[in-house]
Short mmCIF file of C-alpha atoms in Angstrom, two decimals:
data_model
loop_
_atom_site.label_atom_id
_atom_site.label_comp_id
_atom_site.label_asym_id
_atom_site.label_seq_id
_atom_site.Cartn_x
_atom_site.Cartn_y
_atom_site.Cartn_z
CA UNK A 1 61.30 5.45 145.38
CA UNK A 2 59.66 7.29 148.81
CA UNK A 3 59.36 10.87 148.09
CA UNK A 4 58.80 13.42 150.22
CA UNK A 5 57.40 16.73 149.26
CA UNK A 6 56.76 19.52 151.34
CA UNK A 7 53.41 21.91 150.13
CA UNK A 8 51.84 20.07 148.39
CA UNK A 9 48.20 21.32 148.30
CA UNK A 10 48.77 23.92 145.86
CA UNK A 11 51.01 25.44 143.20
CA UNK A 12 54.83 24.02 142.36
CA UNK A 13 54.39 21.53 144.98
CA UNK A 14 51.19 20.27 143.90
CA UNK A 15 52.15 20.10 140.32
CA UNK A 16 55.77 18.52 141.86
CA UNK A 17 53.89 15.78 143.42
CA UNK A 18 51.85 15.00 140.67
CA UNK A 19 54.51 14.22 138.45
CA UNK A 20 56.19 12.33 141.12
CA UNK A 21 52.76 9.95 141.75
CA UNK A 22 52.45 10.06 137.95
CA UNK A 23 56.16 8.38 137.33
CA UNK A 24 55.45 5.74 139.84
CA UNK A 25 57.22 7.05 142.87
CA UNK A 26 55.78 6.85 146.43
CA UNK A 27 54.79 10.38 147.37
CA UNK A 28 54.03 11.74 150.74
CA UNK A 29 53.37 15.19 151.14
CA UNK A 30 53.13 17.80 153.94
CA UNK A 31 50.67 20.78 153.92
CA UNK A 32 48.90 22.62 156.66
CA UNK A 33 46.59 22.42 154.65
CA UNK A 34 44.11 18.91 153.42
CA UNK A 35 44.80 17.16 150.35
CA UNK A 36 43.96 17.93 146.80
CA UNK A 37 45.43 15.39 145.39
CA UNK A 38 43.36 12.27 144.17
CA UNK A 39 46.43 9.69 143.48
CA UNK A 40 46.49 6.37 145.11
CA UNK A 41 50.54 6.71 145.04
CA UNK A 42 50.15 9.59 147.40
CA UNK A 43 49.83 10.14 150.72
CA UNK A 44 49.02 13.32 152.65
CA UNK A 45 49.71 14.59 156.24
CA UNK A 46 48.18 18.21 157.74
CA UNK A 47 51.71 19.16 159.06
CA UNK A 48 53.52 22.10 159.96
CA UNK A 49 57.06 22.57 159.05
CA UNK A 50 57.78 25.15 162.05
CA UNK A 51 56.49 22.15 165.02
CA UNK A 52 58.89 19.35 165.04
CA UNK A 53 56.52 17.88 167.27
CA UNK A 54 53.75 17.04 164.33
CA UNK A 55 56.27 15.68 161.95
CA UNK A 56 55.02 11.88 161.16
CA UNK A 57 57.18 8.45 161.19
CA UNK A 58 57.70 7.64 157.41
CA UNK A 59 59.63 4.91 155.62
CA UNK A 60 63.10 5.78 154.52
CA UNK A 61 63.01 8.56 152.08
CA UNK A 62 64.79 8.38 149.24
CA UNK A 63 63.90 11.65 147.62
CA UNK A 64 63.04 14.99 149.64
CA UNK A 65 61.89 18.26 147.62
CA UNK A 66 61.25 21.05 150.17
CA UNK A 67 58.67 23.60 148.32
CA UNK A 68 56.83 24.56 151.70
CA UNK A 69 57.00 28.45 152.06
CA UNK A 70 55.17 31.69 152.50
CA UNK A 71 56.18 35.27 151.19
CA UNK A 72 54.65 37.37 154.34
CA UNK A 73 54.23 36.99 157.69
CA UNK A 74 50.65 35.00 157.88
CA UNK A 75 48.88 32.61 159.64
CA UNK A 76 50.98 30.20 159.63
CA UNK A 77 53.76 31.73 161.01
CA UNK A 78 57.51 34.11 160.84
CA UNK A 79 58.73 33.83 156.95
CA UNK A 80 61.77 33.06 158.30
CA UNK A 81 61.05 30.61 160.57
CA UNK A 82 58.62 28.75 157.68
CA UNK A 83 60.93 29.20 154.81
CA UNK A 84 64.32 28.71 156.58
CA UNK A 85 63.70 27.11 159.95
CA UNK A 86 61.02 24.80 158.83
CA UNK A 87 63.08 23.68 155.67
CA UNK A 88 66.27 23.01 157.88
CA UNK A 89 64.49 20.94 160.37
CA UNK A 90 62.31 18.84 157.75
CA UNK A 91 65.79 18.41 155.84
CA UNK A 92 67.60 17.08 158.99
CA UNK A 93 64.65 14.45 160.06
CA UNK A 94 63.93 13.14 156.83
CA UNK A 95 66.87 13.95 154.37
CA UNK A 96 70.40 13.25 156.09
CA UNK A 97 70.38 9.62 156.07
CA UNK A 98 71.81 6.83 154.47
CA UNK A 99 68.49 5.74 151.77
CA UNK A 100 68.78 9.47 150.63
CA UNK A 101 69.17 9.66 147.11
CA UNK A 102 68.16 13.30 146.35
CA UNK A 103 67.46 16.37 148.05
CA UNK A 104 66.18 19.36 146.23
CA UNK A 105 64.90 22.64 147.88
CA UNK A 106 62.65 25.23 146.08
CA UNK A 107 64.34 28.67 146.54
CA UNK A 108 63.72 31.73 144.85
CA UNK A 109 65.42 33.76 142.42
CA UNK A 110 65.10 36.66 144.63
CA UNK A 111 67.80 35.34 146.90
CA UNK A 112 70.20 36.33 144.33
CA UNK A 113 68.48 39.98 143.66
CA UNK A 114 67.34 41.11 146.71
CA UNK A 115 63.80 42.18 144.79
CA UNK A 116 61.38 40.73 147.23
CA UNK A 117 60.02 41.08 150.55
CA UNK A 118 63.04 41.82 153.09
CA UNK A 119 62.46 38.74 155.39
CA UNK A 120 61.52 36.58 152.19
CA UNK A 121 65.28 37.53 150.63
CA UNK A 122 66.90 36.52 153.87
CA UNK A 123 64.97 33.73 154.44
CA UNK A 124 65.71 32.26 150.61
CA UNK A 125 69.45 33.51 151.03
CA UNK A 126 69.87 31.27 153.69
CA UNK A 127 69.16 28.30 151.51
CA UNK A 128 71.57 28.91 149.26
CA UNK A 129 74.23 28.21 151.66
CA UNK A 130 72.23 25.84 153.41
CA UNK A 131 72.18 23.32 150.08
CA UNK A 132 75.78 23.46 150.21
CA UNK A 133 76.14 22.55 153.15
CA UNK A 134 73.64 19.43 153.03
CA UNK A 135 75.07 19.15 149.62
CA UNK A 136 78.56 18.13 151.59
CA UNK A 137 77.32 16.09 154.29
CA UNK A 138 74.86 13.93 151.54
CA UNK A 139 77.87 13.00 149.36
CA UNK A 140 78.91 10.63 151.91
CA UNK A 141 76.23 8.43 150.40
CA UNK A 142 76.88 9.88 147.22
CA UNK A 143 73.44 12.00 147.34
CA UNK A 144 72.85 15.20 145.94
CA UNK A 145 71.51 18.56 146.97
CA UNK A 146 70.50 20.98 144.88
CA UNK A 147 68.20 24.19 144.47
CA UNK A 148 65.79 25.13 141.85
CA UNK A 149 65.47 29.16 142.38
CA UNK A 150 62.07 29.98 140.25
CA UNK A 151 60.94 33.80 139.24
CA UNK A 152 57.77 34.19 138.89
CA UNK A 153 55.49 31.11 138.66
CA UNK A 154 51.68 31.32 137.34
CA UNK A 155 50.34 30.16 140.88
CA UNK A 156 47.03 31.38 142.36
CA UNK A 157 49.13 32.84 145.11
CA UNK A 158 50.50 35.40 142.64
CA UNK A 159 46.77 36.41 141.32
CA UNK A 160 47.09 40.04 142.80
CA UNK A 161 50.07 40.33 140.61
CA UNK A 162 49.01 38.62 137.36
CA UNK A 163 45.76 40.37 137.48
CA UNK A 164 47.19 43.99 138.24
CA UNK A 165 47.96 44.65 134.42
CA UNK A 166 50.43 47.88 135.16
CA UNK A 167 51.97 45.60 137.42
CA UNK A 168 52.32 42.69 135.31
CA UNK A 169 53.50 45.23 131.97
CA UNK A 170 56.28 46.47 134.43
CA UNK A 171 57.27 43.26 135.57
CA UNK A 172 57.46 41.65 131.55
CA UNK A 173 59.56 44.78 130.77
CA UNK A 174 62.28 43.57 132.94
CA UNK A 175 61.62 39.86 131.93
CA UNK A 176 63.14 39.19 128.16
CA UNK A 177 61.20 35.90 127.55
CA UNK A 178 57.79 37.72 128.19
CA UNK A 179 56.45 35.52 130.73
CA UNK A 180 56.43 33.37 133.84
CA UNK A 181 56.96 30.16 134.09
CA UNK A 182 54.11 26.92 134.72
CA UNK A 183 54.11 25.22 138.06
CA UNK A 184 54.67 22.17 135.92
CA UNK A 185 57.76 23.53 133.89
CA UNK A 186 59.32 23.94 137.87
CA UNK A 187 58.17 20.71 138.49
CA UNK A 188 59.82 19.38 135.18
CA UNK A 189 62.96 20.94 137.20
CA UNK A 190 62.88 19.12 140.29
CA UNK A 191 62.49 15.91 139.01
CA UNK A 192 65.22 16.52 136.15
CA UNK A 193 67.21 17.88 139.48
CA UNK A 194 66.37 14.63 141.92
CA UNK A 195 66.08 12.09 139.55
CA UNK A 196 67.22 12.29 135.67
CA UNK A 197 70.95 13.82 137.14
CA UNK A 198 73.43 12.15 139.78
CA UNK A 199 76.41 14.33 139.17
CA UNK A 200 75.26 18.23 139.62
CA UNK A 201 75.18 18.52 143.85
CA UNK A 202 75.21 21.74 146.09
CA UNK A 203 74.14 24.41 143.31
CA UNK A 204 71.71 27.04 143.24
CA UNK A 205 69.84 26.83 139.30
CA UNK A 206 68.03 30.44 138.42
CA UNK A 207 64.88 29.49 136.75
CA UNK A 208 62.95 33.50 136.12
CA UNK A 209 63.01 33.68 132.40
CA UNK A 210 66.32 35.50 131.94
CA UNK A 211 64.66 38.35 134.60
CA UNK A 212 67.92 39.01 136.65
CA UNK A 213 70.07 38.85 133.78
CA UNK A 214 68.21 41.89 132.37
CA UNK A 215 71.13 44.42 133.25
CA UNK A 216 69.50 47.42 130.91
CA UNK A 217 73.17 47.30 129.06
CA UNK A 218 73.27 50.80 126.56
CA UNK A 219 75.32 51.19 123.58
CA UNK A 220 74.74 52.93 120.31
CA UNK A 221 73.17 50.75 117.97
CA UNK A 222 75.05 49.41 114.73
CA UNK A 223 71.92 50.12 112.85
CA UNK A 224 72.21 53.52 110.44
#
């Protein structure tokens, strides 16, 4: 199938399109950023989410997995209009069409919390409605939409955190399986999501390690 992956030079989309190339798929991806990918099932474009104008001609995509985001206002642009904008206007060009098979965006658990950045929350919030909606519209074809909402992810965009160690103590105190999860266990998500499952459509799956479950619950204990 023709896959299209959004950031791809780095982190869960990297690791996404790997496994992608890896199964055999077709994979284009979009960074602003050039290629690190060596795969000759992949194909990259410098593109950037937030111009329409720079947004390629590609075959019929069967398969779109928006990942493209930032956390902070940076170079590249408003959080909201990367994260939200960007992902609504790649999703409209390239994922509401008849050869769609799949459409999977990567959210954040912090859309459910509220424990991020202030534009970041909004700007994953808005996904969460924003796959049901798709998720509606792509059933025509009988095409799913779905969202993979990851906690924290061992990425080199987190370094700061996962090399503050008070930081990092703090933040496995609040997370009861003790660590973050692999770019490639996300990855293992969004393919499970857009390929191994036709039935699950327009729902938002919390992948942080059991961190917003951790409600700090007190009781007496049984124990004497």
């Amino acid at each position: 199938m023709n896959v299209l992956i959004t950031g791809t030079s780095q982190g869960i989309g990297r690791a996404t399109a790997l496994l992608f190339a890896e199964q055999g798929h077709n994979v284009y991806g979009f960074d602003v950023q050039q290629s690190t990918i060596q795969n000759t099932r992949y194909t990259h474009y410098v593109v950037d989410i937030t111009s329409e104008a720079s947004y390629p001609e590609l075959p019929p995509i069967n398969i779109l997995v928006n990942n493209a985001g930032i956390q902070c206002s940076e170079v590249y642009g408003s959080v909201i209009d990367v994260n939200l904008k960007g992902t609504i206007s790649i999703t409209e060009k390239y994922g509401i069409h008849p050869s769609i098979k799949s459409i999977v965006m990567v959210g954040s658990a912090s859309a459910h919390t509220g424990s991020e950045f202030p534009e970041y929350c909004a700007s994953k919030s808005g996904l969460l409605a924003y796959v049901k909606n798709v998720a509606q519209r792509v059933a025509l074809w009988k095409a799913t939409c779905n969202s993979v909402d990851a906690g924290g992810v061992i990425t080199e965009l987190n370094r700061p955190v996962l090399d503050d160690k008070d930081l990092w103590k703090s933040i496995m105190d609040v997370t009861p399986l003790k660590r973050w999860a692999t770019a490639e266990e996300i990855a293992a998500w969004i393919y499970f999501l857009a390929v191994t499952q036709s039935f699950c459509t327009g729902q938002n799956i919390v992948i942080d390690g059991g961190e917003s479950i951790d409600s700090h619950f007190i009781w007496p204990s049984s124990e004497k």
